[in-house]
mmCIF file of C-alpha atoms in Angstrom:
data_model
loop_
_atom_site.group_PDB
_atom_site.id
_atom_site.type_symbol
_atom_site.label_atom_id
_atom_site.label_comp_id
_atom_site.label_asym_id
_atom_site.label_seq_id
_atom_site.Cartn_x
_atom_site.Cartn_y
_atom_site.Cartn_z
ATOM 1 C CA UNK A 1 63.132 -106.047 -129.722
ATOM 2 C CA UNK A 2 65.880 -107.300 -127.224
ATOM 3 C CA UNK A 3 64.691 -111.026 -126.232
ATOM 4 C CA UNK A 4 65.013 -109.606 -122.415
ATOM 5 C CA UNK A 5 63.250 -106.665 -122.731
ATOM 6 C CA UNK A 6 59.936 -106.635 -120.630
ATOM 7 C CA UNK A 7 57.603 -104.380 -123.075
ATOM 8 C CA UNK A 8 55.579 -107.687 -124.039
ATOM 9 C CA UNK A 9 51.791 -107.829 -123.658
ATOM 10 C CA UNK A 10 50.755 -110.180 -121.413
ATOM 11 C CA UNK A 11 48.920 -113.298 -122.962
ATOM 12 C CA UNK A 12 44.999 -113.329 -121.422
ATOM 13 C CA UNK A 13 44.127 -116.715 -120.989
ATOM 14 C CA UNK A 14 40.931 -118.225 -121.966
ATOM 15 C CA UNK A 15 39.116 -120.558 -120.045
ATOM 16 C CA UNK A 16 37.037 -123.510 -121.690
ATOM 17 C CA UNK A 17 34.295 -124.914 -120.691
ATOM 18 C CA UNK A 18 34.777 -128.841 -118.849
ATOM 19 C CA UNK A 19 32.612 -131.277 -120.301
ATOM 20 C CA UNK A 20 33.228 -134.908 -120.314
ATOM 21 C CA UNK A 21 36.684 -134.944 -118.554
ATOM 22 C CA UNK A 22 38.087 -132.404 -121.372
ATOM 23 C CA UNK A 23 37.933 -128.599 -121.585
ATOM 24 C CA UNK A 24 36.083 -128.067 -124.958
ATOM 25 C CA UNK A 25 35.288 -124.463 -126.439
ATOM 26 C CA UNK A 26 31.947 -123.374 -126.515
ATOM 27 C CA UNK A 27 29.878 -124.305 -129.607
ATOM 28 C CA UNK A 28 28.643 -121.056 -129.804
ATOM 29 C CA UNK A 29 32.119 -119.730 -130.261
ATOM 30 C CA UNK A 30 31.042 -116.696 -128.066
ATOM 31 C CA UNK A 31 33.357 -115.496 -125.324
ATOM 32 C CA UNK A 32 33.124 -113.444 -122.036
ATOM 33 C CA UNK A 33 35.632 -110.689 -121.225
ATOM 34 C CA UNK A 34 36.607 -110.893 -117.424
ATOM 35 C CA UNK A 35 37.895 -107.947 -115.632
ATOM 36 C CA UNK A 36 39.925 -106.407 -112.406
ATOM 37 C CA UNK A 37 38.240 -104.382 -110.600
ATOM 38 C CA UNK A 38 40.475 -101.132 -112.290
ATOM 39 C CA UNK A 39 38.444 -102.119 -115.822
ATOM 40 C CA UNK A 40 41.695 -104.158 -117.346
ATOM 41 C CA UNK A 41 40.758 -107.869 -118.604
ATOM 42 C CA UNK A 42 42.907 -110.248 -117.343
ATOM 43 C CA UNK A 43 41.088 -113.190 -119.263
ATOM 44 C CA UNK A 44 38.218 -114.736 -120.962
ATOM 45 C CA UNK A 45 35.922 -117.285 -120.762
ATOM 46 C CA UNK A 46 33.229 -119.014 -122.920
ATOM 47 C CA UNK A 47 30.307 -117.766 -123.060
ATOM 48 C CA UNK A 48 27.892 -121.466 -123.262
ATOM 49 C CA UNK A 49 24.967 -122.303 -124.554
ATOM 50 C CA UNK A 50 21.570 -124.557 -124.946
ATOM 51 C CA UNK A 51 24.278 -127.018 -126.883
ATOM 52 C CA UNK A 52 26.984 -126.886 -124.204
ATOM 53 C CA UNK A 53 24.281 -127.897 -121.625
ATOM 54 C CA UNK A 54 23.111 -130.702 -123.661
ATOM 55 C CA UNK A 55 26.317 -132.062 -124.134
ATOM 56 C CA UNK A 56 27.204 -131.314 -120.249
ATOM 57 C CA UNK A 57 23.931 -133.833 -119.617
ATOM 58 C CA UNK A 58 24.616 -136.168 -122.196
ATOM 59 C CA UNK A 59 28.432 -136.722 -120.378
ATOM 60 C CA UNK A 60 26.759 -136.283 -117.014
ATOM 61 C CA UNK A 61 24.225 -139.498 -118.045
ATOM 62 C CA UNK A 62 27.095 -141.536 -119.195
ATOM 63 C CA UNK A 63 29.188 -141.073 -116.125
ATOM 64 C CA UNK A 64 26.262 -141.558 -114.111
ATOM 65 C CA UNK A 65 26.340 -145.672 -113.845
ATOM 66 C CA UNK A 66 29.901 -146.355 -113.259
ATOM 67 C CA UNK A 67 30.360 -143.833 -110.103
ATOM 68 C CA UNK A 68 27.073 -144.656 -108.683
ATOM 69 C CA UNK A 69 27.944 -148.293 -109.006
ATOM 70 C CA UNK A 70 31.449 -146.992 -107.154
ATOM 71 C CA UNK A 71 31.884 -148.105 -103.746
ATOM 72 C CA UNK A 72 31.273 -145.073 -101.160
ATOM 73 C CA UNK A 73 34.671 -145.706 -99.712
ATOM 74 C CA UNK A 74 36.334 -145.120 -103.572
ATOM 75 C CA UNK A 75 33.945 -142.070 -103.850
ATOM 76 C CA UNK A 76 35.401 -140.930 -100.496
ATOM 77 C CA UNK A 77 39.194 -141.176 -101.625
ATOM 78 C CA UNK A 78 38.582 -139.572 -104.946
ATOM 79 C CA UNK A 79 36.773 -136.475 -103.113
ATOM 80 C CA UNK A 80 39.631 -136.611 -100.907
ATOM 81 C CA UNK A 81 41.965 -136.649 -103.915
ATOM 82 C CA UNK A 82 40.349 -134.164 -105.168
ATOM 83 C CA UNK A 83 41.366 -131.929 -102.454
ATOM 84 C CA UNK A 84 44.775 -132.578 -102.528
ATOM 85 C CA UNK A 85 44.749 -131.476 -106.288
ATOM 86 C CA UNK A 86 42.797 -128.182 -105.034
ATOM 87 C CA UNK A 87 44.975 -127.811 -102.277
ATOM 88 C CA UNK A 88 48.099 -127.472 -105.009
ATOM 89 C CA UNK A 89 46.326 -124.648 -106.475
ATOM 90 C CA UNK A 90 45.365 -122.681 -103.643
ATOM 91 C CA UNK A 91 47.572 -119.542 -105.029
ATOM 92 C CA UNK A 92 45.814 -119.607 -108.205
ATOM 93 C CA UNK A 93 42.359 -119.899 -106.552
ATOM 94 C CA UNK A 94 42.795 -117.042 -104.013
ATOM 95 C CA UNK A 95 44.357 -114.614 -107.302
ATOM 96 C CA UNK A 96 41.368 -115.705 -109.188
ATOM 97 C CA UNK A 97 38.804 -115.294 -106.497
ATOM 98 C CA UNK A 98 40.501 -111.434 -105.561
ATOM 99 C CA UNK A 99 41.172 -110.495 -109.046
ATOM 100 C CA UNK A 100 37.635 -109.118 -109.618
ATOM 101 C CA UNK A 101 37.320 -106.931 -106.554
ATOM 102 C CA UNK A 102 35.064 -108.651 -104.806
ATOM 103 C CA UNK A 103 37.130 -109.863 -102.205
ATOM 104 C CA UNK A 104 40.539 -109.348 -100.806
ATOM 105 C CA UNK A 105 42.915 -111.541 -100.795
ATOM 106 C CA UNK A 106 42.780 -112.521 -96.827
ATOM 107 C CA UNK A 107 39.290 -113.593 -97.358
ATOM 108 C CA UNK A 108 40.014 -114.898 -101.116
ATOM 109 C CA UNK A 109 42.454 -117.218 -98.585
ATOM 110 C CA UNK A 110 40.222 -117.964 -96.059
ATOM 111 C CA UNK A 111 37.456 -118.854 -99.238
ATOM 112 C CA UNK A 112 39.855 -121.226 -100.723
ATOM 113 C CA UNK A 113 41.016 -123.214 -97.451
ATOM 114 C CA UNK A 114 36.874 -123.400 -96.653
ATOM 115 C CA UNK A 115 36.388 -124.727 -100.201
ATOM 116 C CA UNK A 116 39.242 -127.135 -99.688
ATOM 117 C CA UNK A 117 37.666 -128.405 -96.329
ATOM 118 C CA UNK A 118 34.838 -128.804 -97.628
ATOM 119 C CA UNK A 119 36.069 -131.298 -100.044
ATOM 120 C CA UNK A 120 37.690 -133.114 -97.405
ATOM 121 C CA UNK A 121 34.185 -132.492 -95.127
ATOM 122 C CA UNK A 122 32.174 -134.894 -97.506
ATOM 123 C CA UNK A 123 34.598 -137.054 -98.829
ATOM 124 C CA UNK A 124 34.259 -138.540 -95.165
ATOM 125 C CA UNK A 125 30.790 -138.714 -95.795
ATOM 126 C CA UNK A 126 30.421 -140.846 -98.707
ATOM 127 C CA UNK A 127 30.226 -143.965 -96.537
ATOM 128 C CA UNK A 128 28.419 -142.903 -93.749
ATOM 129 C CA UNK A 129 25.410 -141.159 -95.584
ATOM 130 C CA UNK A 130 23.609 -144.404 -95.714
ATOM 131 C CA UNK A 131 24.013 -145.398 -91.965
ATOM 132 C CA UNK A 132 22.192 -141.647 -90.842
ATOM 133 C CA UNK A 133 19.947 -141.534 -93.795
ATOM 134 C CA UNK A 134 18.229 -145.060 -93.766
ATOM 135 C CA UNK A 135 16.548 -146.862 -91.323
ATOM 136 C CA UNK A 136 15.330 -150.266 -90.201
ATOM 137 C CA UNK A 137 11.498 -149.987 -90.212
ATOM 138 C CA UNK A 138 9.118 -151.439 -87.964
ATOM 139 C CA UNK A 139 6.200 -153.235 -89.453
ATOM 140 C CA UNK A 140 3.610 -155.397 -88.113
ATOM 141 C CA UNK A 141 4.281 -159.059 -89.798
ATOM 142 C CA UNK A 142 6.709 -161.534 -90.445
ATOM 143 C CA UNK A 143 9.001 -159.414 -92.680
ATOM 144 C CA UNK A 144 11.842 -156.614 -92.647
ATOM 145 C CA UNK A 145 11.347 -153.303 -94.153
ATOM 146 C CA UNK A 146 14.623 -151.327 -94.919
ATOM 147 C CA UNK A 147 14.722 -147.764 -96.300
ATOM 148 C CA UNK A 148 18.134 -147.021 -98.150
ATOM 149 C CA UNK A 149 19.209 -143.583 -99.563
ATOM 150 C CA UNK A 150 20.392 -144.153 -103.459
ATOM 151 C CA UNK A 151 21.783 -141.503 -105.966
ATOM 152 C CA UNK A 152 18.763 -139.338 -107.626
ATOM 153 C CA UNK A 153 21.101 -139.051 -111.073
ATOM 154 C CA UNK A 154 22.140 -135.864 -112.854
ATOM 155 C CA UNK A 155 22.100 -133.066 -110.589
ATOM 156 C CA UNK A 156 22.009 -129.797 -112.262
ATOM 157 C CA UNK A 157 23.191 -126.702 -109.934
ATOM 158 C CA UNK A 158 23.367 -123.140 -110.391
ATOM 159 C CA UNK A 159 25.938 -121.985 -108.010
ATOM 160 C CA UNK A 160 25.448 -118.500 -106.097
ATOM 161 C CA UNK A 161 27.683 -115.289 -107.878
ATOM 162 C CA UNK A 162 29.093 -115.403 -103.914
ATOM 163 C CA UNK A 163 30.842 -117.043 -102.429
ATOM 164 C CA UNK A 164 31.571 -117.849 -106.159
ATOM 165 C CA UNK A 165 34.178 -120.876 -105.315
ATOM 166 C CA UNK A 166 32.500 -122.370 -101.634
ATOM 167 C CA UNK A 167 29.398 -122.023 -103.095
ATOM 168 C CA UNK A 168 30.305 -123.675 -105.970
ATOM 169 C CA UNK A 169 32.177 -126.815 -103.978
ATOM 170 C CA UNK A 170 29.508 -126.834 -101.100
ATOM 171 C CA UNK A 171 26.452 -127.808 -103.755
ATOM 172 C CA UNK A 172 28.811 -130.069 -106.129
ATOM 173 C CA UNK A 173 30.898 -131.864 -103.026
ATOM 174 C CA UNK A 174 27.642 -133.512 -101.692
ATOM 175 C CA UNK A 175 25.582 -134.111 -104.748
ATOM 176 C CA UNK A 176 29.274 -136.130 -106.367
ATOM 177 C CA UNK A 177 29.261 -137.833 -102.556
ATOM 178 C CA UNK A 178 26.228 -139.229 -102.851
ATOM 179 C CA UNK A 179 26.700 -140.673 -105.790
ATOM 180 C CA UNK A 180 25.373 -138.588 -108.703
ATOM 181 C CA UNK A 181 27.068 -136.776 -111.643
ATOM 182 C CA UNK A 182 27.021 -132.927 -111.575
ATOM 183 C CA UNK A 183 26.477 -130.201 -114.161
ATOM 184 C CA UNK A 184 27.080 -126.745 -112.697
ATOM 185 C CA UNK A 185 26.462 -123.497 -113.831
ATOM 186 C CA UNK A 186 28.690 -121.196 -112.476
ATOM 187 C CA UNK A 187 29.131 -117.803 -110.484
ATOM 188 C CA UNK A 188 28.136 -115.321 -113.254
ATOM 189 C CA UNK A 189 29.950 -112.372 -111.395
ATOM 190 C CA UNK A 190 33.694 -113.929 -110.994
ATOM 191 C CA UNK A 191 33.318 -117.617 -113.036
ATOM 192 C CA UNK A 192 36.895 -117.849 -112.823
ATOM 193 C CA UNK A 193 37.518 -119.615 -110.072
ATOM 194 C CA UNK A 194 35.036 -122.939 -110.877
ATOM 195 C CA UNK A 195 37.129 -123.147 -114.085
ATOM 196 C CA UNK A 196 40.745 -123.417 -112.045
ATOM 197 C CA UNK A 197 38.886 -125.325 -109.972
ATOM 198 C CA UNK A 198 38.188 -127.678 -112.284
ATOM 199 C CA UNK A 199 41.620 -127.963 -113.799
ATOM 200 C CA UNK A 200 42.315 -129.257 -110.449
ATOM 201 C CA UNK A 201 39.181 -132.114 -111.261
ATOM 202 C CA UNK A 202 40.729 -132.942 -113.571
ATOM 203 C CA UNK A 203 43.965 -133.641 -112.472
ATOM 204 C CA UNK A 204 42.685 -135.833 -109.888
ATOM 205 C CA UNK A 205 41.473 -139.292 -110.350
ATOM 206 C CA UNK A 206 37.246 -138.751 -110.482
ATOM 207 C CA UNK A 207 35.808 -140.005 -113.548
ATOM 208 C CA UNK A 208 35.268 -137.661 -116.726
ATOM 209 C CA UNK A 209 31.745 -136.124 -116.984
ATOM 210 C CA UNK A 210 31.233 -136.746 -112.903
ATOM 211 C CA UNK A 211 31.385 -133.670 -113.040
ATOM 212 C CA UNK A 212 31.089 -130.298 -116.008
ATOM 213 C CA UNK A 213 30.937 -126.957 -115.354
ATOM 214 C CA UNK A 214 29.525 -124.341 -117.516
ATOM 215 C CA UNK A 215 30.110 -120.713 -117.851
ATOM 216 C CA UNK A 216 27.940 -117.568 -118.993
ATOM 217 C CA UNK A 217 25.001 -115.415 -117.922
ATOM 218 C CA UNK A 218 23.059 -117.313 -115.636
ATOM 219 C CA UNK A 219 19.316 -116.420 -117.324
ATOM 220 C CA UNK A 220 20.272 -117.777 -120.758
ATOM 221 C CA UNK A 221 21.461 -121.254 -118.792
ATOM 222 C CA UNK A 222 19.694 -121.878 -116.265
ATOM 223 C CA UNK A 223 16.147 -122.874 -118.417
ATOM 224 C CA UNK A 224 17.953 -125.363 -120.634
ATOM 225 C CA UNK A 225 19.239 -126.706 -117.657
ATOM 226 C CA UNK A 226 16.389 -127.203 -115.836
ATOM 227 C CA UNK A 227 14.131 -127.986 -119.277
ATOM 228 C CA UNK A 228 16.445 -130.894 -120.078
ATOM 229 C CA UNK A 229 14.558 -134.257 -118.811
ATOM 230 C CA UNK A 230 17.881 -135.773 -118.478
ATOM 231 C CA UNK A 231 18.526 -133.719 -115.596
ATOM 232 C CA UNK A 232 17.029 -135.346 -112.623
ATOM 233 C CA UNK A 233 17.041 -132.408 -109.816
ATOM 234 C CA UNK A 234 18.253 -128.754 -109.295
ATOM 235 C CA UNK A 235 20.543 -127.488 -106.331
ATOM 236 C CA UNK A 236 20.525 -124.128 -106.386
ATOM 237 C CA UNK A 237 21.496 -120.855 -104.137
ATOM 238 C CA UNK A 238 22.221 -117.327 -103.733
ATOM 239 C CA UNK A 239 19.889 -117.171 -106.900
ATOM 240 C CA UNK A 240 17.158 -114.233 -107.458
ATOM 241 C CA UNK A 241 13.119 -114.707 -107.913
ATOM 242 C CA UNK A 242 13.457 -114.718 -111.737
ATOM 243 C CA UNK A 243 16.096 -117.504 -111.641
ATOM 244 C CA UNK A 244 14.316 -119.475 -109.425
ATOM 245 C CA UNK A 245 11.226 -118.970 -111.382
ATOM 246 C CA UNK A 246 12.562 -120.375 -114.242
ATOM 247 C CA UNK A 247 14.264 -123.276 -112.419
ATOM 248 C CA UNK A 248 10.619 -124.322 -111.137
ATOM 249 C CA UNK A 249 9.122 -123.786 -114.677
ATOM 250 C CA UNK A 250 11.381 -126.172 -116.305
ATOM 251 C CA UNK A 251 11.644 -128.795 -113.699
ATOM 252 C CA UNK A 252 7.712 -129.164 -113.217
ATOM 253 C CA UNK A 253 7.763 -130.211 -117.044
ATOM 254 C CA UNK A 254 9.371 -133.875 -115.811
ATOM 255 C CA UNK A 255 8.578 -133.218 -111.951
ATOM 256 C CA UNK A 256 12.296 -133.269 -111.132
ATOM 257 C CA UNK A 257 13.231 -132.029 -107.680
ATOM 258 C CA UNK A 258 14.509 -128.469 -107.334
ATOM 259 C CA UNK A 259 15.945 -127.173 -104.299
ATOM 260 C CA UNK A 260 16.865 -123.621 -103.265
ATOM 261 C CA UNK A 261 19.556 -123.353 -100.601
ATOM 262 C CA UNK A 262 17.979 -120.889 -97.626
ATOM 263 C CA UNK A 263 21.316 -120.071 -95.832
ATOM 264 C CA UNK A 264 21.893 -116.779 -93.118
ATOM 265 C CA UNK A 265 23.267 -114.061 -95.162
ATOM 266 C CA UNK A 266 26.336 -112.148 -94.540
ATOM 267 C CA UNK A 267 26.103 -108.850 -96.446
ATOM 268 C CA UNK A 268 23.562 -110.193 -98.191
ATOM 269 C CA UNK A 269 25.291 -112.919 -99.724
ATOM 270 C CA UNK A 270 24.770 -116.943 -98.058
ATOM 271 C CA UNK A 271 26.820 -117.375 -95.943
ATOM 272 C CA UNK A 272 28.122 -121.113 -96.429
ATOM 273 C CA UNK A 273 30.194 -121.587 -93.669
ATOM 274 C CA UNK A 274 26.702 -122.568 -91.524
ATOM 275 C CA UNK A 275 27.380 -125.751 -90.101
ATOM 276 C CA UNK A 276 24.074 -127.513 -91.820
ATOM 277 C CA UNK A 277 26.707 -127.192 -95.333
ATOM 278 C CA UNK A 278 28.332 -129.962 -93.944
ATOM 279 C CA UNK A 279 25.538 -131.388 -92.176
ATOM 280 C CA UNK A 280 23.766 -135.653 -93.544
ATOM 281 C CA UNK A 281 20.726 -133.708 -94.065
ATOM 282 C CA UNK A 282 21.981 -131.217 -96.663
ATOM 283 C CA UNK A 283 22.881 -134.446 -99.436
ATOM 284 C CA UNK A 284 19.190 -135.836 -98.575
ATOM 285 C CA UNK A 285 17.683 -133.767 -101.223
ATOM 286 C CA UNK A 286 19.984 -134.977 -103.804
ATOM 287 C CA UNK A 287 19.286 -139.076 -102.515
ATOM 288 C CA UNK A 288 16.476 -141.104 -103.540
ATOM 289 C CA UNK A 289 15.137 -143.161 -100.440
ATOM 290 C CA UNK A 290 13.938 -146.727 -101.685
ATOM 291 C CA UNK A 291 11.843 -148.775 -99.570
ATOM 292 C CA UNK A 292 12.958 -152.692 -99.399
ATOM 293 C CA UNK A 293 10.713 -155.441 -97.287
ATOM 294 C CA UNK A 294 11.882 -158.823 -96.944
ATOM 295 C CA UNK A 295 10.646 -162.034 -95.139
ATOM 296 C CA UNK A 296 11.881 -162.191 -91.931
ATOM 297 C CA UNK A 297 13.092 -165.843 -90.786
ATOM 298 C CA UNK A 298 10.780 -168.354 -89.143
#
């Protein structure tokens, strides 16, 4: 064969899993076909397991110290940073996103610059969240009593199927601004796009095992997730009843908080470009609020 000739086959990728900073295969050494919409596979991912989610938490814990002990304003540039790595990969992130069929690629555009903001939207956050969210209480006595938000811990989420890469970023953005570390579960339908995404994580300068994303079907992950009592709460959306059965089951095991994202729906998918996505109030499920008195001065 000539060395120009074009009758190659092109090379699928396959996508890893990101744990800990790295992109590990899946201990399971299964794997997930993905597709265009005309039937052809245009890559694969891993297909994880009870394992992978254990080790996701394990890295999650570890990580967990060193950025909550971060100052918000260094949370706030990495989250910014982050976006400028996204931002260098928005061709790859609209492909991904349109590759399946489930978009076009004007709204696989419009998607990816959302997503983008929305990085940028809490990374001005991080050091304001504590201003909006606690309070100076009033008390009858000689004392102060301060309430201040703090990070809950390991936040697991289970990111909707759609908007597969703005849902994704508009549950992780928040719960990494506020201090916690992140495993995610994500989109089942078109995962593709949470793995380039983070290949753009970790490019950028936030701490390995902030944050880990794991793919495969969402009802074999989703009860690990929530069983582990490392995991301290659930974010969750544009899940069904079964999912967010099983969520509740788990969690109630270590009473860990789970929320489920109620958003409008566009074609009945949420539609995350609401304004409350962006809004103090949607981190304060993922904050702690710790109540301080103090003598006041005589």
């Amino acid at each position: 064969m000539s060395a120009h000739s074009n009758d190659r086959l092109a090379v699928a990728k396959t996508y890893k899993l990101f744990i800990g900073g790295k992109f590990p295969r899946t201990e399971s050494g299964r794997s997930l076909a993905v597709q265009h919409s005309d039937g052809s596979t245009f890559a694969h991912l891993c297909h994880g397991s009870r394992k992978d989610i254990r080790n996701a938490v394990e890295a999650a814990r570890r990580a967990f110290n060193g950025w909550a002990g971060a100052t918000a304003y260094l949370r706030g540039q990495i989250l910014y940073r982050m976006a400028e790595m996204a931002e260098g990969k928005r061709a790859e992130l609209a492909s991904s996103l349109a590759a399946t069929g489930t978009v076009d690629e004007t709204e696989a555009t419009h998607e990816v610059h959302a997503s983008i903001d929305r990085l940028v939207a809490w990374a001005g956050w991080t050091d304001k969240l504590e201003q909006v969210l606690g309070a100076r209480n009033p008390v009858a006595g000689p004392y102060y009593n301060f309430t201040a938000p703090e990070p809950t811990g390991v936040v697991g989420v289970a990111a909707p199927d759609q908007p597969a890469l703005l849902g994704l970023a508009s549950l992780v953005a928040p719960a990494i601004a506020c201090g916690n570390s992140v495993v995610a579960v994500a989109s089942e339908t078109n995962p593709i796009p949470a793995m380039v995404l983070s290949e753009a994580i970790a490019t950028s300068d936030l701490p390995g095992g902030v944050v880990n994303v794991i793919t495969g079907p969402r009802a074999e992950l989703a009860t690990p997730l929530a069983d582990h009592r490392g995991v301290d709460a659930i974010d969750a959306a544009g899940i069904d009843d079964d999912t967010r059965a099983a969520l509740r089951a788990g969690a109630a095991d270590n009473m860990k908080r789970v929320t489920v994202r109620e958003l409008p729906e566009i074609d009945g998918q949420p539609d995350f470009t609401d304004p409350s996505c962006t809004a103090p109030w949607w981190a304060e499920p993922l904050l702690e609020m710790k109540t301080v008195w103090h003598p006041s001065a005589t």
